[in-house]
Amino acid sequence: IRETRSVGTFFKTLLAGVAIINLVCIVLFELTRAATRLFVAAAPATVEFLAAGVQQALLAGFGDLGLAALLGASAAVLTHLITLRVARSERLTTLSVIAIMATFGVATYADLSPLLACMVLGVVQTNLNPSRDRLVDSVFADFEPAILCTFFALAGLHLSLEPLARGGV
């Protein structure tokens, strides 16, 4: 969309659809992660344990998701309050990077979903002041490739091929 400089309703709908799919994937991943943690740490399974375990896993998963969303929303509100006083885009860029990194760091430290927290940060920030949309796009346009490269490099750092070898692949 950026390469072709496409505009219009279809492309806005497409971007919204991709964001919703990403959100659903993050939620499903976090719920699965919570269930896996619970079942791996548990004793041998019984029917009663499994029923209680599923409920406990869902509560833990949704609790973590709620905390991550709260963290992202809080960071967005704080960033918005600070940006009301910022006039130059260079300062907005610095503040935005600080907000993203701080949100990611706090979420990681608290064992919450950093992707969800940062996604909520972006959603809330955009909806607090929709007129700043063009300014934010122009700020991030210059270093978006660097952000994507860093993101995928960090994701690759956490990819261990050892479990594949144990599984016979």
Coordinates of N, CA and C in Angstrom, one line a residue:
I1 N 0.8 -1.2 0.0 CA 0.0 0.0 0.0 C 0.9 1.2 0.0
R2 N 1.9 1.2 0.8 CA 2.8 2.4 0.8 C 3.6 2.5 -0.5
E3 N 4.1 1.4 -1.0 CA 4.9 1.5 -2.2 C 4.1 2.0 -3.4
T4 N 2.8 1.7 -3.5 CA 2.0 2.1 -4.6 C 1.3 3.4 -4.3
R5 N 1.5 3.9 -3.0 CA 0.8 5.1 -2.6 C -0.7 5.1 -2.8
S6 N -1.3 3.9 -2.4 CA -2.7 3.7 -2.6 C -3.5 4.4 -1.5
V7 N -4.6 4.9 -1.9 CA -5.5 5.6 -1.0 C -6.9 5.1 -1.3
G8 N -7.8 5.4 -0.4 CA -9.2 5.1 -0.6 C -9.8 4.2 0.5
T9 N -11.1 3.9 0.3 CA -11.8 3.1 1.3 C -11.3 1.7 1.4
F10 N -11.1 1.1 0.2 CA -10.6 -0.3 0.2 C -9.3 -0.5 1.0
F11 N -8.4 0.4 0.8 CA -7.1 0.2 1.4 C -7.2 0.5 2.9
K12 N -8.0 1.5 3.3 CA -8.3 1.7 4.8 C -8.9 0.5 5.4
T13 N -9.9 -0.1 4.7 CA -10.5 -1.3 5.2 C -9.6 -2.5 5.3
L14 N -8.7 -2.6 4.3 CA -7.7 -3.7 4.2 C -6.7 -3.5 5.4
L15 N -6.3 -2.3 5.7 CA -5.4 -2.1 6.9 C -6.1 -2.4 8.2
A16 N -7.4 -2.1 8.3 CA -8.1 -2.4 9.5 C -8.3 -3.9 9.7
G17 N -8.6 -4.5 8.5 CA -8.7 -6.0 8.6 C -7.4 -6.7 9.0
V18 N -6.3 -6.2 8.5 CA -5.0 -6.8 8.9 C -4.8 -6.6 10.4
A19 N -5.1 -5.4 10.9 CA -4.9 -5.1 12.3 C -5.8 -6.0 13.2
I20 N -7.1 -6.2 12.8 CA -8.0 -7.1 13.5 C -7.5 -8.5 13.5
I21 N -7.0 -9.0 12.4 CA -6.4 -10.4 12.3 C -5.2 -10.5 13.2
N22 N -4.3 -9.5 13.2 CA -3.2 -9.5 14.2 C -3.6 -9.5 15.6
L23 N -4.7 -8.7 15.9 CA -5.2 -8.7 17.3 C -5.7 -10.1 17.7
V24 N -6.5 -10.7 16.8 CA -7.0 -12.0 17.1 C -5.9 -13.0 17.3
C25 N -4.9 -13.0 16.5 CA -3.7 -13.9 16.6 C -3.0 -13.7 17.9
I26 N -2.8 -12.5 18.3 CA -2.1 -12.2 19.6 C -3.0 -12.7 20.8
V27 N -4.3 -12.5 20.7 CA -5.2 -13.0 21.8 C -5.1 -14.5 21.9
L28 N -5.3 -15.2 20.7 CA -5.2 -16.6 20.7 C -3.9 -17.2 21.2
F29 N -2.8 -16.5 20.8 CA -1.5 -17.0 21.2 C -1.3 -16.8 22.7
E30 N -1.8 -15.7 23.3 CA -1.6 -15.5 24.7 C -2.5 -16.4 25.5
L31 N -3.7 -16.8 25.0 CA -4.5 -17.7 25.7 C -3.9 -19.1 25.7
T32 N -3.3 -19.5 24.5 CA -2.7 -20.8 24.4 C -1.4 -20.8 25.3
R33 N -0.7 -19.7 25.4 CA 0.5 -19.7 26.2 C 0.1 -19.9 27.7
A34 N -1.0 -19.2 28.1 CA -1.4 -19.3 29.5 C -1.8 -20.8 29.8
A35 N -2.5 -21.4 28.9 CA -3.0 -22.8 29.1 C -1.8 -23.7 29.1
T36 N -0.9 -23.5 28.2 CA 0.3 -24.4 28.2 C 1.1 -24.3 29.5
R37 N 1.3 -23.1 29.9 CA 2.1 -22.9 31.2 C 1.4 -23.6 32.3
L38 N 0.1 -23.5 32.4 CA -0.7 -24.2 33.5 C -0.5 -25.7 33.4
F39 N -0.7 -26.2 32.2 CA -0.7 -27.7 32.0 C 0.6 -28.3 32.1
V40 N 1.7 -27.6 31.8 CA 3.0 -28.1 31.9 C 3.4 -28.2 33.3
A41 N 3.0 -27.2 34.1 CA 3.4 -27.1 35.5 C 2.5 -28.0 36.4
A42 N 1.4 -28.6 35.8 CA 0.5 -29.4 36.6 C 0.9 -30.8 36.8
A43 N 0.2 -31.4 37.7 CA 0.4 -32.9 38.0 C -0.3 -33.7 36.9
P44 N -0.3 -35.0 36.9 CA -1.0 -35.8 35.9 C -2.5 -35.4 35.8
A45 N -3.0 -35.3 34.6 CA -4.3 -34.8 34.3 C -5.4 -35.8 34.7
T46 N -6.5 -35.2 35.3 CA -7.7 -36.0 35.4 C -8.8 -35.1 34.8
V47 N -10.0 -35.7 34.6 CA -11.0 -34.9 34.0 C -11.4 -33.7 34.8
E48 N -11.4 -33.8 36.1 CA -11.8 -32.7 37.0 C -10.7 -31.6 36.9
F49 N -9.4 -32.1 36.8 CA -8.3 -31.1 36.7 C -8.4 -30.4 35.4
L50 N -8.7 -31.1 34.3 CA -8.7 -30.5 33.0 C -9.8 -29.4 33.0
A51 N -11.0 -29.7 33.5 CA -12.1 -28.7 33.5 C -11.7 -27.5 34.3
A52 N -11.2 -27.7 35.5 CA -10.8 -26.6 36.3 C -9.6 -25.8 35.7
G53 N -8.7 -26.6 35.1 CA -7.5 -26.0 34.4 C -7.8 -25.1 33.3
V54 N -8.8 -25.5 32.4 CA -9.2 -24.7 31.3 C -9.7 -23.4 31.8
Q55 N -10.6 -23.4 32.8 CA -11.1 -22.2 33.3 C -10.1 -21.3 33.9
Q56 N -9.1 -21.9 34.7 CA -8.1 -21.1 35.3 C -7.1 -20.5 34.2
A57 N -6.9 -21.3 33.2 CA -6.0 -20.8 32.1 C -6.7 -19.7 31.3
L58 N -7.9 -19.8 31.1 CA -8.7 -18.7 30.4 C -8.6 -17.4 31.3
L59 N -8.9 -17.6 32.6 CA -8.9 -16.4 33.5 C -7.5 -15.8 33.5
A60 N -6.5 -16.6 33.6 CA -5.1 -16.1 33.6 C -4.8 -15.4 32.3
G61 N -5.1 -16.0 31.2 CA -4.9 -15.5 29.9 C -5.6 -14.1 29.7
F62 N -6.8 -14.1 30.0 CA -7.6 -12.8 29.8 C -7.1 -11.8 30.8
G63 N -6.7 -12.2 32.0 CA -6.1 -11.2 32.9 C -4.8 -10.6 32.4
D64 N -4.0 -11.4 31.8 CA -2.7 -10.9 31.2 C -3.0 -10.0 30.0
L65 N -4.0 -10.4 29.2 CA -4.3 -9.6 28.1 C -4.9 -8.2 28.5
G66 N -5.7 -8.2 29.5 CA -6.3 -7.0 30.1 C -5.2 -6.1 30.6
L67 N -4.2 -6.7 31.4 CA -3.1 -5.9 31.9 C -2.3 -5.3 30.8
A68 N -2.0 -6.1 29.8 CA -1.2 -5.6 28.6 C -1.9 -4.4 27.9
A69 N -3.3 -4.6 27.7 CA -4.0 -3.5 27.1 C -4.1 -2.3 28.0
L70 N -4.2 -2.5 29.3 CA -4.2 -1.3 30.2 C -2.8 -0.6 30.2
L71 N -1.7 -1.4 30.1 CA -0.4 -0.8 30.0 C -0.3 0.1 28.8
G72 N -0.7 -0.5 27.6 CA -0.6 0.2 26.4 C -1.5 1.5 26.3
A73 N -2.7 1.4 26.9 CA -3.6 2.5 26.9 C -3.0 3.6 27.9
S74 N -2.5 3.2 29.0 CA -1.9 4.2 29.9 C -0.7 4.9 29.3
A75 N 0.1 4.1 28.6 CA 1.3 4.8 27.9 C 0.8 5.7 26.8
A76 N -0.3 5.4 26.1 CA -0.8 6.2 25.1 C -1.3 7.5 25.6
V77 N -2.1 7.4 26.7 CA -2.6 8.6 27.4 C -1.5 9.5 27.9
L78 N -0.5 8.9 28.5 CA 0.6 9.7 29.0 C 1.4 10.4 27.8
T79 N 1.6 9.6 26.8 CA 2.3 10.2 25.6 C 1.4 11.3 25.0
H80 N 0.1 11.1 24.9 CA -0.7 12.1 24.3 C -0.7 13.4 25.2
L81 N -0.7 13.3 26.5 CA -0.6 14.5 27.3 C 0.7 15.2 27.1
I82 N 1.8 14.5 26.9 CA 3.1 15.1 26.7 C 3.1 15.7 25.3
T83 N 2.6 15.0 24.3 CA 2.6 15.6 22.9 C 1.8 16.8 22.7
L84 N 0.9 17.1 23.6 CA 0.1 18.3 23.4 C 1.0 19.5 23.5
R85 N 2.2 19.4 24.1 CA 3.1 20.5 24.2 C 4.2 20.5 23.2
V86 N 4.2 19.4 22.4 CA 5.3 19.2 21.4 C 4.9 19.8 20.0
A87 N 5.7 20.7 19.5 CA 5.4 21.3 18.2 C 6.2 20.8 17.1
R88 N 7.4 20.3 17.4 CA 8.3 19.9 16.3 C 8.3 18.4 16.1
S89 N 8.3 17.9 14.9 CA 8.2 16.5 14.6 C 9.4 15.7 15.1
E90 N 10.6 16.3 15.2 CA 11.8 15.6 15.7 C 11.5 15.1 17.1
R91 N 10.9 16.0 17.9 CA 10.7 15.7 19.3 C 9.6 14.6 19.4
L92 N 8.6 14.7 18.5 CA 7.5 13.7 18.5 C 8.1 12.4 18.2
T93 N 9.1 12.3 17.3 CA 9.7 11.0 16.9 C 10.4 10.4 18.1
T94 N 11.2 11.3 18.8 CA 11.9 10.8 20.0 C 10.9 10.3 21.0
L95 N 9.9 11.1 21.3 CA 8.9 10.7 22.3 C 8.2 9.4 21.9
S96 N 7.9 9.3 20.7 CA 7.2 8.1 20.2 C 8.1 6.8 20.4
V97 N 9.3 6.9 20.0 CA 10.2 5.8 20.2 C 10.4 5.4 21.7
I98 N 10.5 6.5 22.5 CA 10.6 6.2 24.0 C 9.4 5.5 24.5
A99 N 8.2 6.0 24.0 CA 6.9 5.4 24.5 C 6.9 3.9 24.0
I100 N 7.2 3.6 22.8 CA 7.2 2.3 22.3 C 8.1 1.4 23.1
M101 N 9.4 1.8 23.2 CA 10.4 1.0 23.9 C 10.0 0.8 25.4
A102 N 9.5 1.9 26.1 CA 9.2 1.8 27.5 C 8.0 0.8 27.6
T103 N 7.0 0.9 26.8 CA 5.9 0.0 26.8 C 6.3 -1.4 26.6
F104 N 7.1 -1.6 25.6 CA 7.6 -3.0 25.3 C 8.4 -3.5 26.5
G105 N 9.3 -2.7 27.0 CA 10.1 -3.1 28.2 C 9.3 -3.4 29.4
V106 N 8.4 -2.6 29.8 CA 7.6 -2.9 30.9 C 6.7 -4.1 30.7
A107 N 6.2 -4.3 29.6 CA 5.3 -5.5 29.3 C 6.2 -6.7 29.4
T108 N 7.4 -6.7 28.8 CA 8.3 -7.8 28.9 C 8.7 -8.2 30.3
Y109 N 9.0 -7.1 31.1 CA 9.4 -7.3 32.5 C 8.3 -7.9 33.3
A110 N 7.0 -7.5 33.0 CA 5.9 -7.9 33.7 C 5.3 -9.2 33.2
D111 N 6.0 -9.8 32.2 CA 5.6 -11.1 31.5 C 4.2 -10.9 30.9
L112 N 4.0 -9.8 30.3 CA 2.7 -9.5 29.5 C 3.0 -9.5 28.0
S113 N 2.0 -9.4 27.2 CA 2.3 -9.4 25.8 C 2.8 -8.0 25.3
P114 N 4.0 -7.9 24.9 CA 4.5 -6.6 24.5 C 3.9 -6.2 23.1
L115 N 3.6 -7.2 22.3 CA 2.9 -6.8 21.0 C 1.5 -6.2 21.2
L116 N 0.8 -6.8 22.1 CA -0.6 -6.3 22.4 C -0.5 -5.0 23.1
A117 N 0.4 -4.8 24.0 CA 0.6 -3.5 24.7 C 1.0 -2.4 23.7
C118 N 1.9 -2.7 22.8 CA 2.3 -1.7 21.8 C 1.2 -1.4 20.8
M119 N 0.4 -2.5 20.5 CA -0.7 -2.3 19.5 C -1.8 -1.4 20.1
V120 N -2.1 -1.7 21.4 CA -3.1 -0.8 22.1 C -2.5 0.6 22.2
L121 N -1.2 0.8 22.5 CA -0.6 2.1 22.5 C -0.9 2.8 21.2
G122 N -0.7 2.2 20.1 CA -1.0 2.8 18.8 C -2.4 3.1 18.6
V123 N -3.3 2.2 18.9 CA -4.7 2.4 18.7 C -5.3 3.5 19.5
V124 N -4.9 3.5 20.8 CA -5.4 4.6 21.7 C -4.8 5.9 21.3
Q125 N -3.5 5.9 21.0 CA -2.9 7.2 20.6 C -3.6 7.8 19.3
T126 N -3.8 6.9 18.4 CA -4.5 7.4 17.1 C -5.9 7.9 17.4
N127 N -6.6 7.3 18.3 CA -8.0 7.7 18.5 C -8.1 8.8 19.5
L128 N -7.1 9.1 20.2 CA -7.1 10.3 21.1 C -7.1 11.6 20.3
N129 N -6.4 11.6 19.2 CA -6.3 12.8 18.4 C -6.1 12.4 17.0
P130 N -7.2 12.1 16.3 CA -7.2 11.6 14.9 C -6.5 12.6 13.9
S131 N -6.5 13.9 14.3 CA -6.0 14.9 13.3 C -4.5 14.8 13.3
R132 N -3.8 14.1 14.2 CA -2.4 14.0 14.2 C -1.9 12.8 13.3
D133 N -2.9 12.1 12.7 CA -2.6 11.0 11.9 C -1.5 11.2 10.8
R134 N -1.6 12.3 10.1 CA -0.6 12.6 9.0 C 0.8 12.9 9.6
L135 N 0.8 13.6 10.8 CA 2.0 13.9 11.4 C 2.7 12.6 11.9
V136 N 2.0 11.7 12.5 CA 2.6 10.5 12.9 C 3.1 9.7 11.7
D137 N 2.3 9.6 10.7 CA 2.8 8.9 9.5 C 4.1 9.5 8.9
S138 N 4.2 10.8 8.9 CA 5.4 11.4 8.4 C 6.6 11.2 9.3
V139 N 6.3 11.1 10.6 CA 7.4 10.9 11.5 C 8.0 9.5 11.4
F140 N 7.1 8.5 11.3 CA 7.6 7.1 11.2 C 8.0 6.7 9.8
A141 N 7.6 7.4 8.8 CA 7.9 7.0 7.4 C 9.4 6.9 7.2
D142 N 10.2 7.7 7.8 CA 11.7 7.7 7.6 C 12.4 6.5 8.2
F143 N 11.9 6.1 9.3 CA 12.6 5.0 10.0 C 11.8 3.7 10.2
E144 N 10.7 3.6 9.4 CA 9.9 2.4 9.5 C 10.7 1.1 9.1
P145 N 11.5 1.2 8.0 CA 12.3 0.0 7.7 C 13.2 -0.4 8.8
A146 N 13.8 0.5 9.5 CA 14.7 0.2 10.6 C 13.9 -0.5 11.7
I147 N 12.7 0.0 12.0 CA 11.8 -0.6 13.0 C 11.5 -2.1 12.7
L148 N 11.1 -2.3 11.4 CA 10.8 -3.6 11.0 C 12.0 -4.6 11.0
C149 N 13.1 -4.1 10.6 CA 14.4 -4.9 10.7 C 14.7 -5.3 12.1
T150 N 14.6 -4.3 13.0 CA 14.8 -4.6 14.4 C 13.9 -5.6 15.0
F151 N 12.6 -5.4 14.6 CA 11.5 -6.3 15.1 C 11.8 -7.8 14.7
F152 N 12.1 -8.0 13.4 CA 12.4 -9.3 12.9 C 13.7 -9.9 13.4
A153 N 14.7 -9.0 13.6 CA 16.0 -9.5 14.2 C 15.7 -10.0 15.6
L154 N 15.0 -9.2 16.4 CA 14.7 -9.6 17.8 C 13.8 -10.9 17.8
A155 N 12.9 -11.0 16.9 CA 12.1 -12.2 16.8 C 13.0 -13.4 16.5
G156 N 13.9 -13.2 15.6 CA 14.9 -14.3 15.2 C 15.8 -14.7 16.3
L157 N 16.1 -13.8 17.2 CA 17.0 -14.1 18.3 C 16.3 -15.0 19.3
H158 N 15.0 -15.1 19.3 CA 14.3 -16.0 20.2 C 13.9 -17.3 19.6
L159 N 14.3 -17.5 18.3 CA 13.9 -18.7 17.6 C 15.0 -19.7 17.8
S160 N 14.7 -20.8 18.6 CA 15.6 -21.8 18.8 C 15.2 -23.0 18.0
L161 N 16.2 -23.6 17.3 CA 15.9 -24.7 16.4 C 16.1 -26.1 17.2
E162 N 16.6 -26.0 18.4 CA 16.8 -27.2 19.2 C 15.5 -28.0 19.4
P163 N 14.4 -27.4 19.6 CA 13.2 -28.3 19.8 C 12.8 -29.0 18.5
L164 N 13.1 -28.4 17.3 CA 12.9 -29.1 16.0 C 13.8 -30.4 15.9
A165 N 15.0 -30.2 16.3 CA 15.9 -31.4 16.3 C 15.5 -32.5 17.2
R166 N 15.0 -32.1 18.4 CA 14.5 -33.1 19.3 C 13.2 -33.8 18.8
G167 N 12.5 -33.1 18.0 CA 11.2 -33.6 17.4 C 11.5 -34.4 16.1
G168 N 12.7 -34.5 15.7 CA 13.1 -35.3 14.5 C 13.1 -34.5 13.2
V169 N 12.9 -33.3 13.2 CA 12.9 -32.5 12.0 C 14.3 -32.0 11.7

